[in-house]
């Protein structure tokens, strides 16, 4: 379904932003399985924005949600935090992003800074709403703060 006739043009800036995934999340969660969730999510975001980046990230987000929901009901062996970290690490690798390595390196640095007396030091990423930088930051935060 292509309905974005009157949507803003894609300048690669304002259109490819995180808020564009929201319709896809809703559509994905109402789908009965991962495959149909992915299809529904991409179709939903395509109704509002003309973008090549947005459907790709929406597919990833949809798959993450379905893996978390499915993993939460299929496995009693892992805590919710372990499941979240496992799924996030898997999808990070699919994007060539080793989120586990980044988080562990940053936690080491935070501990080192605390030993030096620098309380409250955080090495968390900062990002605007643009998908190319925001999506990896979201994976980072989900992995690092899975126990929160």
PDB file of C-alpha atoms in Angstrom:
ATOM      1  CA  UNK A   1       0.000   0.000   0.000  1.00  0.00           C
ATOM      2  CA  UNK A   2       1.447   3.334  -1.056  1.00  0.00           C
ATOM      3  CA  UNK A   3      -0.464   6.259   0.378  1.00  0.00           C
ATOM      4  CA  UNK A   4       2.336   8.765   0.922  1.00  0.00           C
ATOM      5  CA  UNK A   5       1.429  10.930  -2.075  1.00  0.00           C
ATOM      6  CA  UNK A   6       1.259  14.064   0.089  1.00  0.00           C
ATOM      7  CA  UNK A   7       4.015  13.136   2.522  1.00  0.00           C
ATOM      8  CA  UNK A   8       7.065  15.284   2.955  1.00  0.00           C
ATOM      9  CA  UNK A   9       9.895  14.679   0.528  1.00  0.00           C
ATOM     10  CA  UNK A  10      12.786  12.656   1.840  1.00  0.00           C
ATOM     11  CA  UNK A  11      15.758  14.848   2.516  1.00  0.00           C
ATOM     12  CA  UNK A  12      17.483  11.960   4.326  1.00  0.00           C
ATOM     13  CA  UNK A  13      17.155  14.003   7.473  1.00  0.00           C
ATOM     14  CA  UNK A  14      13.667  14.639   8.813  1.00  0.00           C
ATOM     15  CA  UNK A  15      11.907  11.697   7.186  1.00  0.00           C
ATOM     16  CA  UNK A  16      14.376   8.996   8.269  1.00  0.00           C
ATOM     17  CA  UNK A  17      13.791   9.587  11.966  1.00  0.00           C
ATOM     18  CA  UNK A  18      12.834   7.419  14.898  1.00  0.00           C
ATOM     19  CA  UNK A  19       9.260   8.653  15.194  1.00  0.00           C
ATOM     20  CA  UNK A  20       8.564   7.142  11.772  1.00  0.00           C
ATOM     21  CA  UNK A  21       8.794   3.645  13.274  1.00  0.00           C
ATOM     22  CA  UNK A  22       5.815   4.181  15.599  1.00  0.00           C
ATOM     23  CA  UNK A  23       3.070   3.078  13.134  1.00  0.00           C
ATOM     24  CA  UNK A  24       5.154  -0.013  12.381  1.00  0.00           C
ATOM     25  CA  UNK A  25       5.391  -0.971  16.042  1.00  0.00           C
ATOM     26  CA  UNK A  26       1.628  -0.915  16.448  1.00  0.00           C
ATOM     27  CA  UNK A  27       1.055  -2.902  13.260  1.00  0.00           C
ATOM     28  CA  UNK A  28       3.726  -5.438  14.163  1.00  0.00           C
ATOM     29  CA  UNK A  29       2.358  -6.098  17.631  1.00  0.00           C
ATOM     30  CA  UNK A  30      -1.100  -6.918  16.256  1.00  0.00           C
ATOM     31  CA  UNK A  31       0.343  -9.484  13.837  1.00  0.00           C
ATOM     32  CA  UNK A  32       0.180 -13.150  14.858  1.00  0.00           C
ATOM     33  CA  UNK A  33       3.789 -14.004  14.021  1.00  0.00           C
ATOM     34  CA  UNK A  34       7.193 -12.568  13.179  1.00  0.00           C
ATOM     35  CA  UNK A  35       6.883 -12.789   9.390  1.00  0.00           C
ATOM     36  CA  UNK A  36       3.481 -11.154   9.184  1.00  0.00           C
ATOM     37  CA  UNK A  37       4.553  -8.655  11.852  1.00  0.00           C
ATOM     38  CA  UNK A  38       7.475  -7.548   9.728  1.00  0.00           C
ATOM     39  CA  UNK A  39       5.280  -7.211   6.644  1.00  0.00           C
ATOM     40  CA  UNK A  40       2.579  -5.260   8.505  1.00  0.00           C
ATOM     41  CA  UNK A  41       5.175  -2.974  10.093  1.00  0.00           C
ATOM     42  CA  UNK A  42       6.787  -2.063   6.784  1.00  0.00           C
ATOM     43  CA  UNK A  43       3.409  -1.534   5.170  1.00  0.00           C
ATOM     44  CA  UNK A  44       2.354   0.784   8.004  1.00  0.00           C
ATOM     45  CA  UNK A  45       5.434   3.017   7.840  1.00  0.00           C
ATOM     46  CA  UNK A  46       5.146   3.125   4.054  1.00  0.00           C
ATOM     47  CA  UNK A  47       1.767   4.770   4.394  1.00  0.00           C
ATOM     48  CA  UNK A  48       3.249   7.851   6.038  1.00  0.00           C
ATOM     49  CA  UNK A  49       6.835   8.278   4.850  1.00  0.00           C
ATOM     50  CA  UNK A  50       8.731   7.732   1.661  1.00  0.00           C
ATOM     51  CA  UNK A  51      12.010   6.274   2.831  1.00  0.00           C
ATOM     52  CA  UNK A  52      14.376   3.403   2.179  1.00  0.00           C
ATOM     53  CA  UNK A  53      16.020   3.556   5.631  1.00  0.00           C
ATOM     54  CA  UNK A  54      12.790   3.535   7.612  1.00  0.00           C
ATOM     55  CA  UNK A  55      11.494   0.138   6.382  1.00  0.00           C
ATOM     56  CA  UNK A  56      14.888  -1.486   7.045  1.00  0.00           C
ATOM     57  CA  UNK A  57      14.996  -0.284  10.658  1.00  0.00           C
ATOM     58  CA  UNK A  58      11.307  -1.041  11.104  1.00  0.00           C
ATOM     59  CA  UNK A  59      11.931  -4.662  10.073  1.00  0.00           C
ATOM     60  CA  UNK A  60      14.693  -4.923  12.672  1.00  0.00           C
ATOM     61  CA  UNK A  61      12.546  -3.371  15.380  1.00  0.00           C
ATOM     62  CA  UNK A  62       9.610  -5.632  14.525  1.00  0.00           C
ATOM     63  CA  UNK A  63      11.843  -8.710  14.615  1.00  0.00           C
ATOM     64  CA  UNK A  64      13.314  -7.650  17.973  1.00  0.00           C
ATOM     65  CA  UNK A  65       9.844  -7.229  19.471  1.00  0.00           C
ATOM     66  CA  UNK A  66       8.635 -10.595  18.193  1.00  0.00           C
ATOM     67  CA  UNK A  67      11.790 -12.351  19.406  1.00  0.00           C
ATOM     68  CA  UNK A  68      11.399 -10.772  22.843  1.00  0.00           C
ATOM     69  CA  UNK A  69       7.718 -11.638  23.101  1.00  0.00           C
ATOM     70  CA  UNK A  70       8.287 -15.151  21.773  1.00  0.00           C
ATOM     71  CA  UNK A  71      11.365 -15.669  23.936  1.00  0.00           C
ATOM     72  CA  UNK A  72       9.556 -14.465  27.015  1.00  0.00           C
ATOM     73  CA  UNK A  73       6.854 -17.075  26.563  1.00  0.00           C
ATOM     74  CA  UNK A  74       9.068 -19.905  25.243  1.00  0.00           C
ATOM     75  CA  UNK A  75      11.898 -19.855  27.762  1.00  0.00           C
ATOM     76  CA  UNK A  76      11.853 -20.005  31.513  1.00  0.00           C
ATOM     77  CA  UNK A  77      15.628 -20.596  31.623  1.00  0.00           C
ATOM     78  CA  UNK A  78      16.613 -16.957  31.180  1.00  0.00           C
ATOM     79  CA  UNK A  79      15.773 -13.850  33.127  1.00  0.00           C
ATOM     80  CA  UNK A  80      14.090 -11.022  31.204  1.00  0.00           C
ATOM     81  CA  UNK A  81      17.404  -9.100  31.254  1.00  0.00           C
ATOM     82  CA  UNK A  82      19.321 -12.077  29.834  1.00  0.00           C
ATOM     83  CA  UNK A  83      16.732 -12.511  27.094  1.00  0.00           C
ATOM     84  CA  UNK A  84      16.845  -8.809  26.239  1.00  0.00           C
ATOM     85  CA  UNK A  85      20.652  -8.758  26.098  1.00  0.00           C
ATOM     86  CA  UNK A  86      20.745 -11.890  23.959  1.00  0.00           C
ATOM     87  CA  UNK A  87      18.242 -10.538  21.425  1.00  0.00           C
ATOM     88  CA  UNK A  88      19.846  -7.081  21.334  1.00  0.00           C
ATOM     89  CA  UNK A  89      23.327  -8.561  20.811  1.00  0.00           C
ATOM     90  CA  UNK A  90      22.020 -10.738  17.973  1.00  0.00           C
ATOM     91  CA  UNK A  91      20.451  -7.829  16.109  1.00  0.00           C
ATOM     92  CA  UNK A  92      23.409  -5.573  16.808  1.00  0.00           C
ATOM     93  CA  UNK A  93      25.635  -8.128  15.080  1.00  0.00           C
ATOM     94  CA  UNK A  94      23.256  -8.222  12.116  1.00  0.00           C
ATOM     95  CA  UNK A  95      24.014  -4.489  11.763  1.00  0.00           C
ATOM     96  CA  UNK A  96      27.754  -5.047  12.273  1.00  0.00           C
ATOM     97  CA  UNK A  97      27.548  -3.419  15.684  1.00  0.00           C
ATOM     98  CA  UNK A  98      29.038  -5.280  18.644  1.00  0.00           C
ATOM     99  CA  UNK A  99      26.861  -3.723  21.332  1.00  0.00           C
ATOM    100  CA  UNK A 100      28.157  -6.089  24.029  1.00  0.00           C
ATOM    101  CA  UNK A 101      31.742  -5.035  23.372  1.00  0.00           C
ATOM    102  CA  UNK A 102      30.841  -1.324  23.445  1.00  0.00           C
ATOM    103  CA  UNK A 103      28.861  -1.606  26.670  1.00  0.00           C
ATOM    104  CA  UNK A 104      31.523  -3.681  28.424  1.00  0.00           C
ATOM    105  CA  UNK A 105      34.255  -1.229  27.405  1.00  0.00           C
ATOM    106  CA  UNK A 106      32.196   1.708  28.640  1.00  0.00           C
ATOM    107  CA  UNK A 107      31.349  -0.013  31.940  1.00  0.00           C
ATOM    108  CA  UNK A 108      35.055  -0.682  32.475  1.00  0.00           C
ATOM    109  CA  UNK A 109      35.795   3.001  31.871  1.00  0.00           C
ATOM    110  CA  UNK A 110      32.998   4.057  34.224  1.00  0.00           C
ATOM    111  CA  UNK A 111      34.455   1.844  36.984  1.00  0.00           C
ATOM    112  CA  UNK A 112      37.935   3.206  36.322  1.00  0.00           C
ATOM    113  CA  UNK A 113      36.694   6.780  36.547  1.00  0.00           C
ATOM    114  CA  UNK A 114      34.862   5.979  39.813  1.00  0.00           C
ATOM    115  CA  UNK A 115      38.115   4.592  41.256  1.00  0.00           C
ATOM    116  CA  UNK A 116      39.729   7.914  40.361  1.00  0.00           C
ATOM    117  CA  UNK A 117      37.028   9.703  42.360  1.00  0.00           C
ATOM    118  CA  UNK A 118      34.960  10.913  39.408  1.00  0.00           C
ATOM    119  CA  UNK A 119      31.517  10.010  40.661  1.00  0.00           C
ATOM    120  CA  UNK A 120      28.604  10.023  38.255  1.00  0.00           C
ATOM    121  CA  UNK A 121      30.807   9.557  35.176  1.00  0.00           C
ATOM    122  CA  UNK A 122      28.758   7.991  32.374  1.00  0.00           C
ATOM    123  CA  UNK A 123      29.911   6.995  28.951  1.00  0.00           C
ATOM    124  CA  UNK A 124      26.501   6.646  27.334  1.00  0.00           C
ATOM    125  CA  UNK A 125      26.054   7.636  23.691  1.00  0.00           C
ATOM    126  CA  UNK A 126      24.170  10.732  22.648  1.00  0.00           C
ATOM    127  CA  UNK A 127      22.007  10.785  19.580  1.00  0.00           C
ATOM    128  CA  UNK A 128      19.461  12.860  17.763  1.00  0.00           C
ATOM    129  CA  UNK A 129      16.337  11.306  16.277  1.00  0.00           C
ATOM    130  CA  UNK A 130      17.947  10.190  13.011  1.00  0.00           C
ATOM    131  CA  UNK A 131      17.800   6.430  12.552  1.00  0.00           C
ATOM    132  CA  UNK A 132      21.376   5.814  11.495  1.00  0.00           C
ATOM    133  CA  UNK A 133      22.692   7.096  14.821  1.00  0.00           C
ATOM    134  CA  UNK A 134      19.656   6.583  17.032  1.00  0.00           C
ATOM    135  CA  UNK A 135      19.006   2.903  16.400  1.00  0.00           C
ATOM    136  CA  UNK A 136      22.456   1.729  17.559  1.00  0.00           C
ATOM    137  CA  UNK A 137      22.098   4.019  20.600  1.00  0.00           C
ATOM    138  CA  UNK A 138      18.746   2.379  21.399  1.00  0.00           C
ATOM    139  CA  UNK A 139      20.400  -1.055  21.213  1.00  0.00           C
ATOM    140  CA  UNK A 140      23.176   0.186  23.502  1.00  0.00           C
ATOM    141  CA  UNK A 141      20.757   1.502  26.139  1.00  0.00           C
ATOM    142  CA  UNK A 142      18.581  -1.630  26.005  1.00  0.00           C
ATOM    143  CA  UNK A 143      21.640  -3.835  26.494  1.00  0.00           C
ATOM    144  CA  UNK A 144      23.333  -1.746  29.177  1.00  0.00           C
ATOM    145  CA  UNK A 145      20.242  -1.080  31.273  1.00  0.00           C
ATOM    146  CA  UNK A 146      18.473  -4.423  30.765  1.00  0.00           C
ATOM    147  CA  UNK A 147      18.408  -4.961  34.536  1.00  0.00           C
ATOM    148  CA  UNK A 148      16.743  -1.615  35.211  1.00  0.00           C
TER     149      UNK A 148
END
